Tab-separated table of C-alpha atoms and ligand atoms in Angstrom:
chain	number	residue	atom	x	y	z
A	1	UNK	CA	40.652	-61.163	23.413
A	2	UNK	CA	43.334	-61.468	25.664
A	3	UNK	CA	42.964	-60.970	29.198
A	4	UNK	CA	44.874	-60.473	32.614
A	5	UNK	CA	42.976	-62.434	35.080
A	6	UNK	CA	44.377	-60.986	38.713
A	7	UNK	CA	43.840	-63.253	41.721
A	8	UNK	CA	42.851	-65.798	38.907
A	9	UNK	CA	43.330	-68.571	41.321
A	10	UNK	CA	41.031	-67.473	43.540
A	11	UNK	CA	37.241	-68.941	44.125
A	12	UNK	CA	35.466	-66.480	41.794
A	13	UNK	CA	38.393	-66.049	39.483
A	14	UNK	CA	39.069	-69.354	38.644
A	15	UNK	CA	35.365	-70.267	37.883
A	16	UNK	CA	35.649	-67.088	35.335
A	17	UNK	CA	38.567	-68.223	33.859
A	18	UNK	CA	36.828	-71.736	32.989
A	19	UNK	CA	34.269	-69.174	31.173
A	20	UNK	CA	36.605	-66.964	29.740
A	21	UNK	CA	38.473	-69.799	27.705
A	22	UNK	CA	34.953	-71.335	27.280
A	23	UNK	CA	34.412	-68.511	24.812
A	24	UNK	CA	37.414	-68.331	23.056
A	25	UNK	CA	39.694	-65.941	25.192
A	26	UNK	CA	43.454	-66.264	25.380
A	27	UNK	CA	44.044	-66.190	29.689
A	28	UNK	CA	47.101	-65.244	31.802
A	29	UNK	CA	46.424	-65.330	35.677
A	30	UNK	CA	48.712	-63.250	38.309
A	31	UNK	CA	47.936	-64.334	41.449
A	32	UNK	CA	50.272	-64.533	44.910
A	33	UNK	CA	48.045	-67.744	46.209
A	34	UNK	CA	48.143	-65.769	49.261
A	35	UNK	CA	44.257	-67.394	49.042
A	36	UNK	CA	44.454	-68.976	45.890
A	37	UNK	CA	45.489	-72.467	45.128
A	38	UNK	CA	47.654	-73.293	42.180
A	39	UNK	CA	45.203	-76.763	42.303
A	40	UNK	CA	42.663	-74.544	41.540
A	41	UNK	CA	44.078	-73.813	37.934
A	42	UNK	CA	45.117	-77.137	37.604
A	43	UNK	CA	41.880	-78.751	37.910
A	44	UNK	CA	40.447	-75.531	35.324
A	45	UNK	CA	43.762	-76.893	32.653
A	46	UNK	CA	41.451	-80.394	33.317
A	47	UNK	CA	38.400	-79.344	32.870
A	48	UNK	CA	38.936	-77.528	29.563
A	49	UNK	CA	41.665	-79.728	28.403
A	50	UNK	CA	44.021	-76.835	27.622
A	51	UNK	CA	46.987	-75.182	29.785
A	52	UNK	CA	46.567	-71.807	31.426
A	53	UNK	CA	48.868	-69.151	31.546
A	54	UNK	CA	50.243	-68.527	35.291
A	55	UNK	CA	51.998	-66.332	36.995
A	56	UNK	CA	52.903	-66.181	40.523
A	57	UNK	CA	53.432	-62.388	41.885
A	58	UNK	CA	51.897	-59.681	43.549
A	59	UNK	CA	49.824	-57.273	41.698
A	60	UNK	CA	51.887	-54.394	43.393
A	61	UNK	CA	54.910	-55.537	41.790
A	62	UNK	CA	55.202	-53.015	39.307
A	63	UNK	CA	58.695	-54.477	37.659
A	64	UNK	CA	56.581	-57.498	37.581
A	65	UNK	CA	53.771	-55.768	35.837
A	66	UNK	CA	56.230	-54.213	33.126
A	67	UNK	CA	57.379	-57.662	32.406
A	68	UNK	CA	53.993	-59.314	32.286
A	69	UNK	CA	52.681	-56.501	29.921
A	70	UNK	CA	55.552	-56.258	28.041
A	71	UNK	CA	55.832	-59.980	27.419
A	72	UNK	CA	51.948	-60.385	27.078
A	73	UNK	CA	49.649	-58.809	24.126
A	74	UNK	CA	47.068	-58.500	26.947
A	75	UNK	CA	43.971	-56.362	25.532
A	76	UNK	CA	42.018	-55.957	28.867
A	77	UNK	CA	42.257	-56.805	32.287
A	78	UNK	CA	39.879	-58.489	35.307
A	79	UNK	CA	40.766	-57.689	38.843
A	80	UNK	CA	39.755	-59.867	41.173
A	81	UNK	CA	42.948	-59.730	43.300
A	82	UNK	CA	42.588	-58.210	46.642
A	83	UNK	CA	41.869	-59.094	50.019
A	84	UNK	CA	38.114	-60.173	51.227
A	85	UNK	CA	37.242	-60.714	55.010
A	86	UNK	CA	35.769	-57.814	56.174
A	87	UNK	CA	35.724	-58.868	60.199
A	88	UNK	CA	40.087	-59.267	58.584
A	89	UNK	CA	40.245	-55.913	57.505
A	90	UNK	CA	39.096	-54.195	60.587
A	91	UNK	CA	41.741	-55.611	62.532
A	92	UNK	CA	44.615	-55.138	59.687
A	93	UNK	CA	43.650	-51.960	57.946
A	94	UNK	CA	46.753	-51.627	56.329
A	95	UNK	CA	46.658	-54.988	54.823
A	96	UNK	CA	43.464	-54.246	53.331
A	97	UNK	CA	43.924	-50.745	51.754
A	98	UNK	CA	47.488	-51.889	50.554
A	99	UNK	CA	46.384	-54.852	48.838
A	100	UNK	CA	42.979	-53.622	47.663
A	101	UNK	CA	43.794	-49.640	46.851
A	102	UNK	CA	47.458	-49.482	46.581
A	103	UNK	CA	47.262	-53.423	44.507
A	104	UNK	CA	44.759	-51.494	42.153
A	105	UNK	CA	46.811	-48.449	42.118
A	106	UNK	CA	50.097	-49.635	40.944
A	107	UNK	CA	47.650	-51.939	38.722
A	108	UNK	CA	46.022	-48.805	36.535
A	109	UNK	CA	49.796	-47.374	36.722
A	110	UNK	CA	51.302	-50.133	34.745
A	111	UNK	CA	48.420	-50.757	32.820
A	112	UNK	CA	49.053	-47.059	31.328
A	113	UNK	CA	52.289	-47.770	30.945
A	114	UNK	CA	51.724	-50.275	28.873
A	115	UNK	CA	48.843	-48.879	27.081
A	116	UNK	CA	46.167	-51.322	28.322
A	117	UNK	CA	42.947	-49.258	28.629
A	118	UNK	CA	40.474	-51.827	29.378
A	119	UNK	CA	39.791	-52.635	33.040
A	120	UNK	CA	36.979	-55.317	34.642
A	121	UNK	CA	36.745	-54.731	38.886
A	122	UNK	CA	35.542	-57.031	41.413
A	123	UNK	CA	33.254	-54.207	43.323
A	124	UNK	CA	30.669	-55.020	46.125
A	125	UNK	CA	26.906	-54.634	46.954
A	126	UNK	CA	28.716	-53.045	50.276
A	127	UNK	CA	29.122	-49.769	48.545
A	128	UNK	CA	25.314	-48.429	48.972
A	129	UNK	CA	26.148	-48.474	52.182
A	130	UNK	CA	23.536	-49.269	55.245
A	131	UNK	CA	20.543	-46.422	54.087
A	132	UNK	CA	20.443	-47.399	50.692
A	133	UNK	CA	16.810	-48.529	49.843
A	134	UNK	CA	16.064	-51.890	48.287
A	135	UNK	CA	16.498	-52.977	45.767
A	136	UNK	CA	19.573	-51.354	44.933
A	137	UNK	CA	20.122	-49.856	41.513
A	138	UNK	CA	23.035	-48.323	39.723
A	139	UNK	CA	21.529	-44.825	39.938
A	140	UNK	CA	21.665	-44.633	43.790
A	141	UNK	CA	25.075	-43.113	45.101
A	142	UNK	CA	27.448	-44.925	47.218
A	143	UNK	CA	26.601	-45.024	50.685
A	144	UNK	CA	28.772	-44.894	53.767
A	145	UNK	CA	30.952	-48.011	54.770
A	146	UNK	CA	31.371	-49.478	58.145
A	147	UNK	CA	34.305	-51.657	57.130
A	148	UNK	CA	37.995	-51.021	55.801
A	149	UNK	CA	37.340	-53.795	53.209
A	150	UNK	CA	33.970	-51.754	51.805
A	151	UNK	CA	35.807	-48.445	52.266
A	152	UNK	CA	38.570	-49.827	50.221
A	153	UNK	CA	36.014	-50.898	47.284
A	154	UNK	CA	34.276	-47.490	47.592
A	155	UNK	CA	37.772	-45.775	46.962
A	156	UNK	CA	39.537	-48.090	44.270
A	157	UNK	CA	35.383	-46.793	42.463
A	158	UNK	CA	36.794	-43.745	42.888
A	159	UNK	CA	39.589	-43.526	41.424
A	160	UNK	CA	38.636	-45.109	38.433
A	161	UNK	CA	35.800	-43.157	38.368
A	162	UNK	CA	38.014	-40.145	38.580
A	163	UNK	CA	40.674	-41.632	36.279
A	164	UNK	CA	37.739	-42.599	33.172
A	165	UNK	CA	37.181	-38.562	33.689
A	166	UNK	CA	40.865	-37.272	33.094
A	167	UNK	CA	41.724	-39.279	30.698
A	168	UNK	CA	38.876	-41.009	27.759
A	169	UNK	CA	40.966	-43.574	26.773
A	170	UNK	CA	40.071	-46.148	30.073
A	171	UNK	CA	37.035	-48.132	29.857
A	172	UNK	CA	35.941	-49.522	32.980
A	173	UNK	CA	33.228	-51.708	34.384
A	174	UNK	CA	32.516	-51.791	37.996
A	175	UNK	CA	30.383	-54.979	39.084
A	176	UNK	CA	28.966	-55.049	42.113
A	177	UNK	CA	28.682	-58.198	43.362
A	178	UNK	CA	25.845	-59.704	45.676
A	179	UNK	CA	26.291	-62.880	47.589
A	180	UNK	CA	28.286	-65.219	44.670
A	181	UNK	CA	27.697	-69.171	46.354
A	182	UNK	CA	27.973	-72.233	44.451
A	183	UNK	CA	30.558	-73.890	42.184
A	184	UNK	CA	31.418	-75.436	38.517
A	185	UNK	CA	29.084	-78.468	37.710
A	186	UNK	CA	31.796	-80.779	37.376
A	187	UNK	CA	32.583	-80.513	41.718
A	188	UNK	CA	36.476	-79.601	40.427
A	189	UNK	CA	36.597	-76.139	41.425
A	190	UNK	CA	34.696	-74.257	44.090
A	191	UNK	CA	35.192	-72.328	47.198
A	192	UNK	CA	37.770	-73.419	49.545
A	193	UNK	CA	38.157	-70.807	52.501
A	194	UNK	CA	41.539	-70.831	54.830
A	195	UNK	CA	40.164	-71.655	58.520
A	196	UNK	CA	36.736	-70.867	59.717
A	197	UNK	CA	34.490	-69.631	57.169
A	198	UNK	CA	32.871	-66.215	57.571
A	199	UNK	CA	30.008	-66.591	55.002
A	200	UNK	CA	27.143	-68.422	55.313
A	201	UNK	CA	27.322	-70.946	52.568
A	202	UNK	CA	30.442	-72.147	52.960
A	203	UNK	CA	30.050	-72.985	56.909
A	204	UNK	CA	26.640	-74.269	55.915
A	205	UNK	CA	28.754	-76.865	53.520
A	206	UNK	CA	31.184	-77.639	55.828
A	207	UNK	CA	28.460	-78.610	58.570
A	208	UNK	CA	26.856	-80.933	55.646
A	209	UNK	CA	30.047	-82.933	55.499
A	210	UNK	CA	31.048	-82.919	59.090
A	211	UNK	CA	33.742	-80.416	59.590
A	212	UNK	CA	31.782	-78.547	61.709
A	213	UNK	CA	29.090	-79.800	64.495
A	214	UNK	CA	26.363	-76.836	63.811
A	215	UNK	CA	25.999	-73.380	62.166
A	216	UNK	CA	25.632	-70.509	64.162
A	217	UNK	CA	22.698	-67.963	62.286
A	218	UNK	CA	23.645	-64.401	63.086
A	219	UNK	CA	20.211	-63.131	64.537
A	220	UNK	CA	16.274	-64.331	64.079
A	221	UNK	CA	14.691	-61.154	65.382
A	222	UNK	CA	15.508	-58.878	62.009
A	223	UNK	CA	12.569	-57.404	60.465
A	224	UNK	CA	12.169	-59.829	57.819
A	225	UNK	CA	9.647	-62.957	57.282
A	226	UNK	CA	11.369	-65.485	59.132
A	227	UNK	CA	13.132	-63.172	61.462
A	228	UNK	CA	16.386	-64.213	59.730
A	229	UNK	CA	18.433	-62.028	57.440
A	230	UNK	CA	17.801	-61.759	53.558
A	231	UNK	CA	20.476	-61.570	50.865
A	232	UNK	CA	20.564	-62.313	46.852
A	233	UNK	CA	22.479	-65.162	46.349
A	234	UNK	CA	23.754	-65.699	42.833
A	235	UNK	CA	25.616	-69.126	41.385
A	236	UNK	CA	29.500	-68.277	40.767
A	237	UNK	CA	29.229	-69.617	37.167
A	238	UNK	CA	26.147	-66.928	36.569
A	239	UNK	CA	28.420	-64.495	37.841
A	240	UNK	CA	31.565	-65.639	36.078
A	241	UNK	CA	29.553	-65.269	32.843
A	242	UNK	CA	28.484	-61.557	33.827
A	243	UNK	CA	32.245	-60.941	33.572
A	244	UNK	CA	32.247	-62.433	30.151
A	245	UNK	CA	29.451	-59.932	29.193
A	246	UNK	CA	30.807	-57.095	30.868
A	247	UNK	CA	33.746	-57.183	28.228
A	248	UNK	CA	31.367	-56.048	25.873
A	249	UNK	CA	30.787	-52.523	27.611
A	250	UNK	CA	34.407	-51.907	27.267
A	251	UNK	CA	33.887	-50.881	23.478
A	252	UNK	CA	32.265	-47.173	24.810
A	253	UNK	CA	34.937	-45.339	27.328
A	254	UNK	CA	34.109	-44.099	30.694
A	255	UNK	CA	32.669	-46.138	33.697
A	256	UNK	CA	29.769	-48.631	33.663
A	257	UNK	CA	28.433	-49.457	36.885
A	258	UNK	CA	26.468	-53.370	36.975
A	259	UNK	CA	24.453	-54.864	39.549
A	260	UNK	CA	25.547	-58.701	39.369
A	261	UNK	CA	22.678	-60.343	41.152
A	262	UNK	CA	19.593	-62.590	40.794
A	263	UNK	CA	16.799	-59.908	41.989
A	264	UNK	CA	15.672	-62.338	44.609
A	265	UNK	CA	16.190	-62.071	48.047
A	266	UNK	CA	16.408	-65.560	50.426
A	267	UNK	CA	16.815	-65.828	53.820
A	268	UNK	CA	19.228	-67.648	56.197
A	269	UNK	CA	16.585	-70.433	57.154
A	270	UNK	CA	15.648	-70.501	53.286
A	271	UNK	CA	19.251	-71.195	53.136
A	272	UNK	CA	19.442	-74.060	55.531
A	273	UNK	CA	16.250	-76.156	54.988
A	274	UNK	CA	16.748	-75.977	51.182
A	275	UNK	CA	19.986	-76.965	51.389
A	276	UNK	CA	18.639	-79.699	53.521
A	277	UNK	CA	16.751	-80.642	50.858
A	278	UNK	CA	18.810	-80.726	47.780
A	279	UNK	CA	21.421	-82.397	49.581
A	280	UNK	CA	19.704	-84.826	51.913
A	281	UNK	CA	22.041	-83.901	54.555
A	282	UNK	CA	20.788	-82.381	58.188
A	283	UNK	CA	22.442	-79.091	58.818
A	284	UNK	CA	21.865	-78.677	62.660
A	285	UNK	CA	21.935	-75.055	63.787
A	286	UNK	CA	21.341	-72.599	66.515
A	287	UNK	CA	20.458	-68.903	66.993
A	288	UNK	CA	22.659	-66.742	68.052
A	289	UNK	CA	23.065	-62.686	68.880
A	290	UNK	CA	22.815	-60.574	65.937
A	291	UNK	CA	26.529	-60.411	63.833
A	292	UNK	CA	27.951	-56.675	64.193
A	293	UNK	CA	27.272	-54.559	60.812
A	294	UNK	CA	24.783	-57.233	59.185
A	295	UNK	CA	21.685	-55.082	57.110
A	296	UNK	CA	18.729	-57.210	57.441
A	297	UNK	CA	17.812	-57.510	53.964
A	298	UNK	CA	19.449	-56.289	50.405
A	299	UNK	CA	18.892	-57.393	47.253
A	300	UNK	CA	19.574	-56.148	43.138
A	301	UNK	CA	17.892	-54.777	40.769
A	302	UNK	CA	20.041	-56.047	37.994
A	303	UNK	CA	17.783	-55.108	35.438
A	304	UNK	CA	20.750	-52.448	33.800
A	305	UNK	CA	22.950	-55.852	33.138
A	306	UNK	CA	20.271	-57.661	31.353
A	307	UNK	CA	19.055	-54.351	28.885
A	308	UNK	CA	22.794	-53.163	28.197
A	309	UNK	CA	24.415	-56.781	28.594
A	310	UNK	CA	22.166	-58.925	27.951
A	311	UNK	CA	23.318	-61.024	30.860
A	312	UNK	CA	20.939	-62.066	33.642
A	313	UNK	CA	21.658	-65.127	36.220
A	314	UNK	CA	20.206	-68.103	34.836
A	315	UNK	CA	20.848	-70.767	37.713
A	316	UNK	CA	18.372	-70.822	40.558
A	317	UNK	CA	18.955	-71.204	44.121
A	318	UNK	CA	18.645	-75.276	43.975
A	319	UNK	CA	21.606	-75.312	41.158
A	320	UNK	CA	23.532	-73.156	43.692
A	321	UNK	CA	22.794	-75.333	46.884
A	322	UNK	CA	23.102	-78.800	44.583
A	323	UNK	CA	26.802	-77.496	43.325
A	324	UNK	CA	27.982	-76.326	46.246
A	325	UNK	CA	27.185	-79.945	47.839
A	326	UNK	CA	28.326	-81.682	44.559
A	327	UNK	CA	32.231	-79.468	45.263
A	328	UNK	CA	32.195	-80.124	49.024
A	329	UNK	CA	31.167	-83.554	49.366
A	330	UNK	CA	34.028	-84.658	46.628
A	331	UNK	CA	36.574	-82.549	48.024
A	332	UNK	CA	35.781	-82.849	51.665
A	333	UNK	CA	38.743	-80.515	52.835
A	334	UNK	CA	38.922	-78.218	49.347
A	335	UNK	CA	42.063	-78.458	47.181
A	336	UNK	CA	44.368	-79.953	50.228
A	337	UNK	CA	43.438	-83.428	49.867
A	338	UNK	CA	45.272	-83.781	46.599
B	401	NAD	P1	39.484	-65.049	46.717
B	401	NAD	O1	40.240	-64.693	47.942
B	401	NAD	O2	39.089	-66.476	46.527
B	401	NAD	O3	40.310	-64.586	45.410
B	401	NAD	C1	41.189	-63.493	45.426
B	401	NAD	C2	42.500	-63.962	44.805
B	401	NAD	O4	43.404	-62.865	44.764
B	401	NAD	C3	43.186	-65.075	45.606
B	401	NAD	O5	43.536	-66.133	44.731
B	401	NAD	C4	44.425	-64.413	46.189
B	401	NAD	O6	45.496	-65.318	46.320
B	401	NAD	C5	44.686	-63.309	45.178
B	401	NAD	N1	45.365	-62.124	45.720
B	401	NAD	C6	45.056	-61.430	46.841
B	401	NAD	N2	45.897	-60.379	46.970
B	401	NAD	C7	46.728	-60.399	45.906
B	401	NAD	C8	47.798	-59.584	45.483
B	401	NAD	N3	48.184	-58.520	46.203
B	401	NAD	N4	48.436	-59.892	44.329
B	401	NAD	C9	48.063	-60.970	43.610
B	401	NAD	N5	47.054	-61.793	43.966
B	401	NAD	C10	46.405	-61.509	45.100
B	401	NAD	O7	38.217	-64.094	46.645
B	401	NAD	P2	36.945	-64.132	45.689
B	401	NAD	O8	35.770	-64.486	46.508
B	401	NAD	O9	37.247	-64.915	44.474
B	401	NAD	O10	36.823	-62.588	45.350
B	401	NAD	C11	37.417	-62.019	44.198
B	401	NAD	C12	37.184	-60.531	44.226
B	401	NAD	O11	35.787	-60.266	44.292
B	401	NAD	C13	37.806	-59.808	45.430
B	401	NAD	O12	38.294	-58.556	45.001
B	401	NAD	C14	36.629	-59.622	46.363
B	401	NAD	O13	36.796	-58.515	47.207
B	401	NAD	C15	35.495	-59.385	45.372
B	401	NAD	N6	34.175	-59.708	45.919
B	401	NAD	C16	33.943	-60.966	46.437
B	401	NAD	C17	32.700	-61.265	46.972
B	401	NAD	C18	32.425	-62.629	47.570
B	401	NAD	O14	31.410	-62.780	48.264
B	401	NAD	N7	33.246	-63.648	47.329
B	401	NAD	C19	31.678	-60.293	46.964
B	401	NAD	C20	31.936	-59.032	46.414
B	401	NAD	C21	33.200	-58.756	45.895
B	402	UDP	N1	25.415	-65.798	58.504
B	402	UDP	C1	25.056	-66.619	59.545
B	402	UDP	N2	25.995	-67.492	60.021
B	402	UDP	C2	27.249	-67.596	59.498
B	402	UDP	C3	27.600	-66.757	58.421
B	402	UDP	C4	26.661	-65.848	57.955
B	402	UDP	O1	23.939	-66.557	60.041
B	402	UDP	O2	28.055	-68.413	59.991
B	402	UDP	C5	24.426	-64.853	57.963
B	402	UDP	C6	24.867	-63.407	58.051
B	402	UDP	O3	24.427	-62.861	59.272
B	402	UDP	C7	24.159	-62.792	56.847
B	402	UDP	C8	24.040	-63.936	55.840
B	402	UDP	O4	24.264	-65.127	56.582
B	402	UDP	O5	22.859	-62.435	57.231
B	402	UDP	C9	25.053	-63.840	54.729
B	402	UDP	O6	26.321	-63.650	55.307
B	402	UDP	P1	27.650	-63.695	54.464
B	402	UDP	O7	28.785	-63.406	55.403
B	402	UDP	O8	27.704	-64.967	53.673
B	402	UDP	O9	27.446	-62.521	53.408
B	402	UDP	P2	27.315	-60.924	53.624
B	402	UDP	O10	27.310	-60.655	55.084
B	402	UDP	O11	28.531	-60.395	52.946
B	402	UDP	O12	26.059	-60.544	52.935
């Protein structure tokens, strides 16, 4: 098939493109490496010994779109492009429901336009919202958000949701990502956030290798075993092959919603003294207050993916911790070393 990657260049993106051409696909990314690195692709062209298709623009470039589409047999498209950093997003609202809701707006328009039917979305555990009980399945109903980035995801499921209903031609899987950590085997690719990380894993990785003195943990007085909070972590390349799989449900029309997770919840000191382990590195820490809008513990039932998909993540949490060290430790300051 060939596919439109957007944001392509980006940390989850990239690793699915490696999996995408793994399998045969023909690739063209759009990304405006607004977070992206153009080193990114360059290092995927290395790993699988072939060039990738590249375009820089912004996915709310409709002339842009035209071209690409006109100039492109593209079959079906994966949209990862958007913006991410929720704490972001409540300061710049407009940012975030321009680049997120407008970006996949102008997206589905020229996708039309062109006849492409087909549509992949990066969606977000976020949506069930803070009541939802746990596990979280498919069958529960979005939740309220507390965040312009979530209330953007909520609303771009929506309007495809609403678009698959007018008109039976769009296919459209929504995956709903849990906590995606990790990175490709080979330590070429991985993340590589601007400034000071705001997820766990990545400031947990940069501690290892001395960019940072200690990790902060958001809270030890939650409800949960170790007091700390509990999330399903799930390797990158597990969920760059769910996006692989997902393809498949584009066959039947309408919208099919997929939990993209492991089904196992871990904790923030789970996180740290395994880490510890697999990498032999001390990650020195302390406790502080509780992080604004954190849930104390979520995790998938991603049982839906495995029956209609047959996908289910394969790589356990040691794979995830050992990759993540294997990436940062040989590229000490991401993709701007080289
Ligand atoms: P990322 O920031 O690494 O990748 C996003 C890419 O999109 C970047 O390369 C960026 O340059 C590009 N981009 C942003 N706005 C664009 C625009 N207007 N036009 C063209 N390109 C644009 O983020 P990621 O972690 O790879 O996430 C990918 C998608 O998955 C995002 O939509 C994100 O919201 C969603 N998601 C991520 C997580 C996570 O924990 N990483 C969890 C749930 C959902
Ligand atoms: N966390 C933490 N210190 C950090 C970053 C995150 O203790 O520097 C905690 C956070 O409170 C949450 C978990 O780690 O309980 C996962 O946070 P992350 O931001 O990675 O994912 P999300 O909040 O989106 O689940």
């Amino acid at each position: 098939m060939s596919i439109l990657v957007t944001g392509g260049a980006g940390y989850i993106g990239s690793h699915t493109v490696v999996q995408l051409l793994e399998e045969g696909h023909e690739v063209v990314v759009l990304d405006n490496l607004c977070n992206g690195s153009r080193e990114a692709l360059h290092r995927v062209e290395t790993i699988f010994g072939k060039a990738v298709g590249f375009i820089e623009g912004d996915v709310r470039d409709r002339a842009l779109l035209d071209r690409l589409f006109a100039g492109h047999a593209i079959e079906a498209v994966i949209h990862f492009a958007g913006l991410k950093a929720v704490g972001e997003s409540v300061e710049q609202p407009l940012a975030y429901y321009d680049a997120n809701v407008h970006g996949s707006l102008v997206l589905c328009q020229a996708m039309a336009a062109a006849g492409v039917y087909k549509l992949v979305f990066s969606s977000s555990a976020t949506v069930y919202g803070p009541d939802a009980p746990v596990p979280y399945m498919e069958t529960m109903p979005r939740g309220s958000t507390s965040n312009p980035y979530g209330s953007s995801k909520a609303m771009v499921e929506q309007l495809l949701t609403d678009l698959c209903r007018a008109d039976a031609r769009w296919s459209v899987a929504l995956l709903r990502y849990f906590n995606p950590i990790g990175a490709h085997p080979s330590g070429q690719i991985g993340e590589d956030p601007q400034g000071i990380p705001n997820n766990l894993m990545p400031f947990i990785a940069q501690v290892a290798v001395g960019r940072r003195p200690e990790l902060a943990i958001f809270g030890d007085d939650y409800p949960t075993e170790d007091g700390t909070c509990v999330r399903d972590y799930l390797h990158v390349m597990d969920l760059a092959d769910g996006h692989v799989a997902s393809l498949a449900s584009l066959e039947e029309s309408g919208v099919h919603i997929y939990n993209l997770g492991t089904g196992q919840g871990v904790s923030v000191l789970e996180m740290v003294t395994t880490f510890e382990r697999v990498s032999g590195q001390r990650v020195p820490y302390r406790i502080d207050p509780r992080r604004e809008g954190d849930l104390a513990a979520f995790w998938a039932d991603a049982s839906k993916a495995e029956r209609e998909l047959g996908w289910r993540a394969e790589r356990g949490l040691e794979a995830m911790l050992r990759d993540t060290w294997h990436w940062q430790r040989n590229n000490p300051a991401g993709y701007q070393q080289s």
